[in-house]
Structure formats: structure tokens, C-alpha cells
mmCIF file of C-alpha atoms in Angstrom:
data_model
loop_
_atom_site.group_PDB
_atom_site.id
_atom_site.type_symbol
_atom_site.label_atom_id
_atom_site.label_comp_id
_atom_site.label_asym_id
_atom_site.label_seq_id
_atom_site.Cartn_x
_atom_site.Cartn_y
_atom_site.Cartn_z
ATOM 1 C CA UNK A 28 -0.115 -30.905 -4.617
ATOM 2 C CA UNK A 29 2.692 -32.114 -6.852
ATOM 3 C CA UNK A 30 5.208 -29.959 -8.685
ATOM 4 C CA UNK A 31 4.576 -29.380 -12.405
ATOM 5 C CA UNK A 32 6.535 -31.551 -14.790
ATOM 6 C CA UNK A 33 9.987 -30.084 -15.623
ATOM 7 C CA UNK A 34 9.123 -30.145 -19.334
ATOM 8 C CA UNK A 35 6.192 -27.786 -18.743
ATOM 9 C CA UNK A 36 8.372 -24.658 -18.656
ATOM 10 C CA UNK A 37 9.708 -25.240 -22.159
ATOM 11 C CA UNK A 38 6.259 -26.137 -23.457
ATOM 12 C CA UNK A 39 4.864 -22.857 -22.126
ATOM 13 C CA UNK A 40 7.697 -20.717 -23.478
ATOM 14 C CA UNK A 41 9.057 -19.923 -20.010
ATOM 15 C CA UNK A 42 12.699 -19.333 -19.164
ATOM 16 C CA UNK A 43 12.212 -20.864 -15.721
ATOM 17 C CA UNK A 44 9.404 -22.367 -13.651
ATOM 18 C CA UNK A 45 9.707 -22.202 -9.857
ATOM 19 C CA UNK A 46 7.238 -24.263 -7.797
ATOM 20 C CA UNK A 47 6.786 -23.964 -4.026
ATOM 21 C CA UNK A 48 4.478 -25.807 -1.655
ATOM 22 C CA UNK A 49 3.922 -22.659 0.427
ATOM 23 C CA UNK A 50 5.285 -19.125 0.359
ATOM 24 C CA UNK A 51 4.326 -15.862 1.996
ATOM 25 C CA UNK A 52 3.478 -14.556 -1.464
ATOM 26 C CA UNK A 53 4.598 -15.492 -4.966
ATOM 27 C CA UNK A 54 5.211 -11.743 -5.383
ATOM 28 C CA UNK A 55 7.824 -11.821 -2.610
ATOM 29 C CA UNK A 56 9.625 -14.759 -4.203
ATOM 30 C CA UNK A 57 9.503 -13.213 -7.687
ATOM 31 C CA UNK A 58 10.959 -9.903 -6.534
ATOM 32 C CA UNK A 59 13.781 -11.686 -4.724
ATOM 33 C CA UNK A 60 14.590 -13.772 -7.815
ATOM 34 C CA UNK A 61 14.441 -10.733 -10.105
ATOM 35 C CA UNK A 62 16.830 -8.836 -7.831
ATOM 36 C CA UNK A 63 19.251 -11.765 -8.171
ATOM 37 C CA UNK A 64 19.044 -11.536 -11.967
ATOM 38 C CA UNK A 65 16.317 -14.028 -12.877
ATOM 39 C CA UNK A 66 15.505 -13.663 -16.585
ATOM 40 C CA UNK A 67 12.294 -12.461 -18.141
ATOM 41 C CA UNK A 68 9.885 -15.352 -18.426
ATOM 42 C CA UNK A 69 10.516 -16.696 -14.925
ATOM 43 C CA UNK A 70 7.235 -17.893 -13.399
ATOM 44 C CA UNK A 71 6.790 -18.528 -9.673
ATOM 45 C CA UNK A 72 3.920 -20.863 -8.713
ATOM 46 C CA UNK A 73 2.818 -21.834 -5.202
ATOM 47 C CA UNK A 74 0.311 -24.382 -3.956
ATOM 48 C CA UNK A 75 -0.561 -22.012 -1.095
ATOM 49 C CA UNK A 76 0.303 -18.580 0.270
ATOM 50 C CA UNK A 77 0.433 -17.497 3.895
ATOM 51 C CA UNK A 78 0.121 -13.807 2.993
ATOM 52 C CA UNK A 79 -1.079 -13.418 -0.575
ATOM 53 C CA UNK A 80 -0.880 -9.834 -1.727
ATOM 54 C CA UNK A 81 -3.475 -7.663 -3.442
ATOM 55 C CA UNK A 82 -3.935 -4.029 -4.379
ATOM 56 C CA UNK A 83 -3.906 -1.418 -1.640
ATOM 57 C CA UNK A 84 -1.839 -3.572 0.710
ATOM 58 C CA UNK A 85 -4.580 -6.174 1.141
ATOM 59 C CA UNK A 86 -3.461 -9.680 2.076
ATOM 60 C CA UNK A 87 -5.125 -13.064 2.470
ATOM 61 C CA UNK A 88 -4.393 -16.736 3.066
ATOM 62 C CA UNK A 89 -4.462 -18.832 -0.112
ATOM 63 C CA UNK A 90 -5.573 -22.321 0.869
ATOM 64 C CA UNK A 91 -3.601 -25.308 -0.465
ATOM 65 C CA UNK A 92 -4.421 -25.952 -4.111
ATOM 66 C CA UNK A 93 -7.594 -23.828 -3.909
ATOM 67 C CA UNK A 94 -6.429 -21.777 -6.855
ATOM 68 C CA UNK A 95 -3.606 -20.949 -9.201
ATOM 69 C CA UNK A 96 -1.312 -18.483 -7.433
ATOM 70 C CA UNK A 97 1.552 -17.290 -9.598
ATOM 71 C CA UNK A 98 3.804 -14.354 -10.464
ATOM 72 C CA UNK A 99 5.671 -13.828 -13.729
ATOM 73 C CA UNK A 100 8.871 -11.792 -13.962
ATOM 74 C CA UNK A 101 9.266 -9.685 -17.095
ATOM 75 C CA UNK A 102 11.778 -7.003 -18.031
ATOM 76 C CA UNK A 103 9.997 -4.532 -20.335
ATOM 77 C CA UNK A 104 11.726 -1.567 -21.934
ATOM 78 C CA UNK A 105 8.600 0.520 -22.561
ATOM 79 C CA UNK A 106 7.641 2.395 -19.392
ATOM 80 C CA UNK A 107 4.341 3.508 -20.919
ATOM 81 C CA UNK A 108 3.228 -0.080 -21.413
ATOM 82 C CA UNK A 109 3.642 -0.744 -17.692
ATOM 83 C CA UNK A 110 0.808 1.715 -16.999
ATOM 84 C CA UNK A 111 -1.695 -0.394 -18.954
ATOM 85 C CA UNK A 112 -0.215 -3.825 -18.230
ATOM 86 C CA UNK A 113 -2.912 -4.860 -15.722
ATOM 87 C CA UNK A 114 -5.585 -4.148 -18.337
ATOM 88 C CA UNK A 115 -3.720 -6.047 -21.037
ATOM 89 C CA UNK A 116 -3.282 -9.008 -18.699
ATOM 90 C CA UNK A 117 -7.013 -8.967 -17.981
ATOM 91 C CA UNK A 118 -7.843 -8.959 -21.690
ATOM 92 C CA UNK A 119 -5.498 -11.836 -22.453
ATOM 93 C CA UNK A 120 -6.693 -13.890 -19.480
ATOM 94 C CA UNK A 121 -10.356 -13.359 -20.337
ATOM 95 C CA UNK A 122 -9.749 -15.021 -23.706
ATOM 96 C CA UNK A 123 -7.398 -17.704 -22.382
ATOM 97 C CA UNK A 124 -9.743 -18.776 -19.562
ATOM 98 C CA UNK A 125 -12.935 -18.811 -21.625
ATOM 99 C CA UNK A 126 -12.913 -22.608 -21.946
ATOM 100 C CA UNK A 127 -12.263 -23.057 -18.209
ATOM 101 C CA UNK A 128 -15.483 -21.473 -16.921
ATOM 102 C CA UNK A 129 -19.211 -21.716 -17.420
ATOM 103 C CA UNK A 130 -20.373 -18.258 -18.434
ATOM 104 C CA UNK A 131 -18.855 -15.207 -20.053
ATOM 105 C CA UNK A 132 -15.893 -13.493 -18.425
ATOM 106 C CA UNK A 133 -16.201 -9.753 -17.894
ATOM 107 C CA UNK A 134 -13.560 -7.262 -16.757
ATOM 108 C CA UNK A 135 -13.709 -4.828 -13.854
ATOM 109 C CA UNK A 136 -11.223 -1.964 -13.967
ATOM 110 C CA UNK A 137 -8.432 -2.116 -13.124
ATOM 111 C CA UNK A 138 -7.625 -5.724 -12.233
ATOM 112 C CA UNK A 139 -10.531 -8.151 -11.719
ATOM 113 C CA UNK A 140 -12.036 -10.879 -13.897
ATOM 114 C CA UNK A 141 -15.697 -11.641 -13.173
ATOM 115 C CA UNK A 142 -18.240 -14.260 -14.169
ATOM 116 C CA UNK A 143 -21.875 -13.381 -13.452
ATOM 117 C CA UNK A 144 -20.614 -10.372 -11.452
ATOM 118 C CA UNK A 145 -18.667 -12.688 -9.134
ATOM 119 C CA UNK A 146 -14.877 -12.497 -8.891
ATOM 120 C CA UNK A 147 -13.005 -15.278 -10.638
ATOM 121 C CA UNK A 148 -9.484 -13.860 -10.677
ATOM 122 C CA UNK A 149 -7.375 -10.861 -9.784
ATOM 123 C CA UNK A 150 -4.266 -9.262 -11.250
ATOM 124 C CA UNK A 151 -1.534 -7.335 -9.433
ATOM 125 C CA UNK A 152 1.320 -5.505 -11.142
ATOM 126 C CA UNK A 153 4.367 -4.351 -9.198
ATOM 127 C CA UNK A 154 7.311 -2.680 -10.950
ATOM 128 C CA UNK A 155 10.800 -1.945 -9.744
ATOM 129 C CA UNK A 156 12.402 1.031 -11.450
ATOM 130 C CA UNK A 157 15.924 2.080 -12.352
ATOM 131 C CA UNK A 158 15.555 5.794 -12.871
ATOM 132 C CA UNK A 159 12.750 6.389 -15.367
ATOM 133 C CA UNK A 160 12.876 2.855 -16.789
ATOM 134 C CA UNK A 161 11.452 -0.355 -15.341
ATOM 135 C CA UNK A 162 14.118 -2.799 -14.170
ATOM 136 C CA UNK A 163 11.496 -5.533 -13.935
ATOM 137 C CA UNK A 164 7.789 -6.045 -13.425
ATOM 138 C CA UNK A 165 6.142 -8.762 -11.370
ATOM 139 C CA UNK A 166 2.785 -9.837 -12.802
ATOM 140 C CA UNK A 167 0.796 -11.543 -10.077
ATOM 141 C CA UNK A 168 -2.333 -13.567 -10.810
ATOM 142 C CA UNK A 169 -4.714 -15.445 -8.536
ATOM 143 C CA UNK A 170 -7.438 -17.632 -10.046
ATOM 144 C CA UNK A 171 -9.990 -19.539 -7.959
ATOM 145 C CA UNK A 172 -10.105 -23.294 -8.445
ATOM 146 C CA UNK A 173 -12.739 -23.527 -5.734
ATOM 147 C CA UNK A 174 -14.838 -20.926 -3.949
ATOM 148 C CA UNK A 175 -13.227 -19.953 -0.618
ATOM 149 C CA UNK A 176 -15.438 -20.673 2.392
ATOM 150 C CA UNK A 177 -14.982 -17.120 3.659
ATOM 151 C CA UNK A 178 -15.729 -15.551 0.252
ATOM 152 C CA UNK A 179 -18.951 -17.207 -0.945
ATOM 153 C CA UNK A 180 -19.695 -14.364 -3.386
ATOM 154 C CA UNK A 181 -16.772 -15.381 -5.611
ATOM 155 C CA UNK A 182 -16.705 -17.980 -8.373
ATOM 156 C CA UNK A 183 -14.246 -20.628 -9.584
ATOM 157 C CA UNK A 184 -13.231 -22.422 -12.740
ATOM 158 C CA UNK A 185 -14.963 -25.698 -13.498
ATOM 159 C CA UNK A 186 -14.011 -28.596 -11.170
ATOM 160 C CA UNK A 187 -12.486 -30.587 -14.032
ATOM 161 C CA UNK A 188 -9.886 -27.899 -14.794
ATOM 162 C CA UNK A 189 -6.522 -28.954 -13.353
ATOM 163 C CA UNK A 190 -3.791 -26.631 -12.142
ATOM 164 C CA UNK A 191 -1.592 -27.629 -15.086
ATOM 165 C CA UNK A 192 -4.429 -26.867 -17.509
ATOM 166 C CA UNK A 193 -4.694 -23.414 -15.947
ATOM 167 C CA UNK A 194 -0.950 -22.932 -16.248
ATOM 168 C CA UNK A 195 -1.083 -23.895 -19.908
ATOM 169 C CA UNK A 196 -3.745 -21.253 -20.463
ATOM 170 C CA UNK A 197 -2.308 -18.536 -18.234
ATOM 171 C CA UNK A 198 1.457 -18.510 -18.859
ATOM 172 C CA UNK A 199 1.335 -17.753 -22.614
ATOM 173 C CA UNK A 200 -1.368 -15.137 -21.992
ATOM 174 C CA UNK A 201 0.816 -13.311 -19.472
ATOM 175 C CA UNK A 202 3.794 -13.366 -21.802
ATOM 176 C CA UNK A 203 1.713 -11.958 -24.666
ATOM 177 C CA UNK A 204 0.424 -9.143 -22.497
ATOM 178 C CA UNK A 205 3.922 -8.295 -21.281
ATOM 179 C CA UNK A 206 5.347 -8.196 -24.816
ATOM 180 C CA UNK A 207 2.967 -5.465 -26.035
ATOM 181 C CA UNK A 208 4.174 -1.878 -26.198
ATOM 182 C CA UNK A 209 2.605 1.564 -26.057
ATOM 183 C CA UNK A 210 -0.869 2.578 -24.877
ATOM 184 C CA UNK A 211 -3.931 0.438 -25.515
ATOM 185 C CA UNK A 212 -4.748 0.125 -29.200
ATOM 186 C CA UNK A 213 -8.150 0.743 -30.754
ATOM 187 C CA UNK A 214 -8.632 -3.019 -30.993
ATOM 188 C CA UNK A 215 -7.775 -3.468 -27.309
ATOM 189 C CA UNK A 216 -10.152 -0.684 -26.296
ATOM 190 C CA UNK A 217 -12.925 -2.321 -28.311
ATOM 191 C CA UNK A 218 -12.167 -5.708 -26.744
ATOM 192 C CA UNK A 219 -12.296 -4.164 -23.267
ATOM 193 C CA UNK A 220 -15.594 -2.411 -24.038
ATOM 194 C CA UNK A 221 -17.115 -5.741 -25.093
ATOM 195 C CA UNK A 222 -16.284 -7.199 -21.667
ATOM 196 C CA UNK A 223 -16.563 -4.066 -19.501
ATOM 197 C CA UNK A 224 -18.470 -4.849 -16.292
ATOM 198 C CA UNK A 225 -18.709 -1.177 -15.339
ATOM 199 C CA UNK A 226 -19.628 0.808 -18.439
ATOM 200 C CA UNK A 227 -23.005 2.470 -18.005
ATOM 201 C CA UNK A 228 -23.129 1.732 -14.268
ATOM 202 C CA UNK A 229 -23.097 4.276 -11.471
ATOM 203 C CA UNK A 230 -20.092 4.222 -9.147
ATOM 204 C CA UNK A 231 -19.109 6.001 -5.951
ATOM 205 C CA UNK A 232 -15.331 5.550 -6.352
ATOM 206 C CA UNK A 233 -12.759 6.395 -7.545
ATOM 207 C CA UNK A 234 -15.142 9.253 -8.365
ATOM 208 C CA UNK A 235 -18.925 9.562 -8.257
ATOM 209 C CA UNK A 236 -20.774 9.284 -11.539
ATOM 210 C CA UNK A 237 -21.430 6.902 -14.429
ATOM 211 C CA UNK A 238 -18.660 4.919 -16.094
ATOM 212 C CA UNK A 239 -18.284 5.678 -19.794
ATOM 213 C CA UNK A 240 -15.302 3.440 -20.521
ATOM 214 C CA UNK A 241 -11.515 3.426 -20.302
ATOM 215 C CA UNK A 242 -8.847 5.540 -21.972
ATOM 216 C CA UNK A 243 -5.900 4.345 -24.054
ATOM 217 C CA UNK A 244 -3.624 5.242 -21.134
ATOM 218 C CA UNK A 245 -5.593 2.891 -18.871
ATOM 219 C CA UNK A 246 -7.593 5.464 -16.963
ATOM 220 C CA UNK A 247 -11.237 4.956 -15.990
ATOM 221 C CA UNK A 248 -13.576 7.491 -17.614
ATOM 222 C CA UNK A 249 -16.448 8.707 -15.441
ATOM 223 C CA UNK A 250 -19.169 11.262 -16.233
ATOM 224 C CA UNK A 251 -20.273 13.137 -13.142
ATOM 225 C CA UNK A 252 -23.856 14.074 -12.405
ATOM 226 C CA UNK A 253 -23.030 17.637 -13.488
ATOM 227 C CA UNK A 254 -21.960 16.399 -16.921
ATOM 228 C CA UNK A 255 -18.239 16.821 -16.320
ATOM 229 C CA UNK A 256 -15.863 14.085 -17.479
ATOM 230 C CA UNK A 257 -13.151 12.701 -15.227
ATOM 231 C CA UNK A 258 -10.319 10.296 -15.930
ATOM 232 C CA UNK A 259 -9.034 8.300 -12.959
ATOM 233 C CA UNK A 260 -5.653 6.613 -13.347
ATOM 234 C CA UNK A 261 -5.706 4.869 -9.957
ATOM 235 C CA UNK A 262 -8.030 3.788 -7.203
ATOM 236 C CA UNK A 263 -10.641 1.088 -6.613
ATOM 237 C CA UNK A 264 -13.926 0.918 -8.469
ATOM 238 C CA UNK A 265 -16.979 0.737 -6.181
ATOM 239 C CA UNK A 266 -20.431 0.306 -7.676
ATOM 240 C CA UNK A 267 -23.318 2.356 -6.354
ATOM 241 C CA UNK A 268 -25.739 -0.576 -6.790
#
């Protein structure tokens, strides 16, 4: 568990690279740095987390070097892009991590990357606002480097993929996602559809029905059993099967 080489930040196009042996959460550290004025492109990486953070207030222990745990600080000016940022991050990561896994990466709305229906990685976006505009966003990513003993249904990158190799794949992908503006484009919607793990499947949440895709604003589109169409902007997706 050694710190990345100092030259890595410049090579990855980062303004700053912060490495910690253990933190409560890289999200906590990133928010504190952003509040102190850390520039866009500051990436916080930890070998382990005592209270890693997920959606819905979930937390977990990230074992030493069992994955890549990181949070990127960005300072976007387009508030609309923040609404679809988790999806854009997923799209960019799916391409960037393709050479790091055996099997095709699929995407589960709104924030999971899967291989063979098993979770490989998760994304968490937290924004801090100044009025109607984002002051900063923290883009948190956790990627398994080995399958946790208490989560055998997950999956990891190949054993030969080092943490630095993951960083080299992930950091530019996060920066690309954060630089995009506006709602999802037609090309992005098509790219999501090609990797969509839910389209055509029945779900019980965030609403009951069959998933038909996602909207440009990032919402999940579900057709109910009565034929009505719903668009869910938040919530967790739970499959019926």
C-alpha cells in the first residue's frame, strides 16, 4: 500500500492527487478540501475506508487495498449536467475499464457497473450548492480489486490490474464525464441502451413495471402493467427476478 508516484497527477491531468492510508470516506476528505478551496481536478485516493459511503446513507468498511476508493472534486457551471453526472460517469468508466475485466460491462441505473450481473463498481455524486448553482461536486467511485468476503455475489477486476493502472483508466474518464454539459445526448442515450442491464426487465422499484430505458434528463423510464409510462428521477432499482 504505497502512495502513487508524485508525477502521476500531472500524467493524469489532475490538479492535485491526495493519497491516504485510511480515511472515514474519501467523500468526507474531498468535501473538506473543496470547502477550503481545492481546485477542480483534485482527486482523493485511499487505501482503505472505515466508513465508505454509498447512496441512501449506506456505509461499509473498505478493506486495505481491496479496491480503488477515490473521490474527484469538480466545479461545474451547468446545474443541469449535475443531474445526469452519475450516468455519464458510468458510461465513461464502462469504456475505460473494458480492458481491466473479463466480460462485458453493463450499467444499472443510476450508479452501478456490472459484469455478468455482478457488481464491479459503484458511483456516488454529492453536490454542494450556492443558491441555484453548484459550488462543487464530489464524484465518488469504488471499484473492486478483489471480491469482498462478505459480498461473494460481486466481481472484481483481473488480478493483474494494479491500483495505478486503475487510476490511469479512471481519472481521465471522470474528468471527461465532469466536463460535459447539458442533458444526455442522443449518442450517450444510445451508448447507455447498448449496456443497459435493466431494459426489458421487470422491476418492483422505484416503480413496478418493465424498464423501457432512460430519459435525456437521467430518469428511469418504466411501463406499468396498465400500459402507463412513468419516469423516475430518483430511487433504487430493484429487479423482480
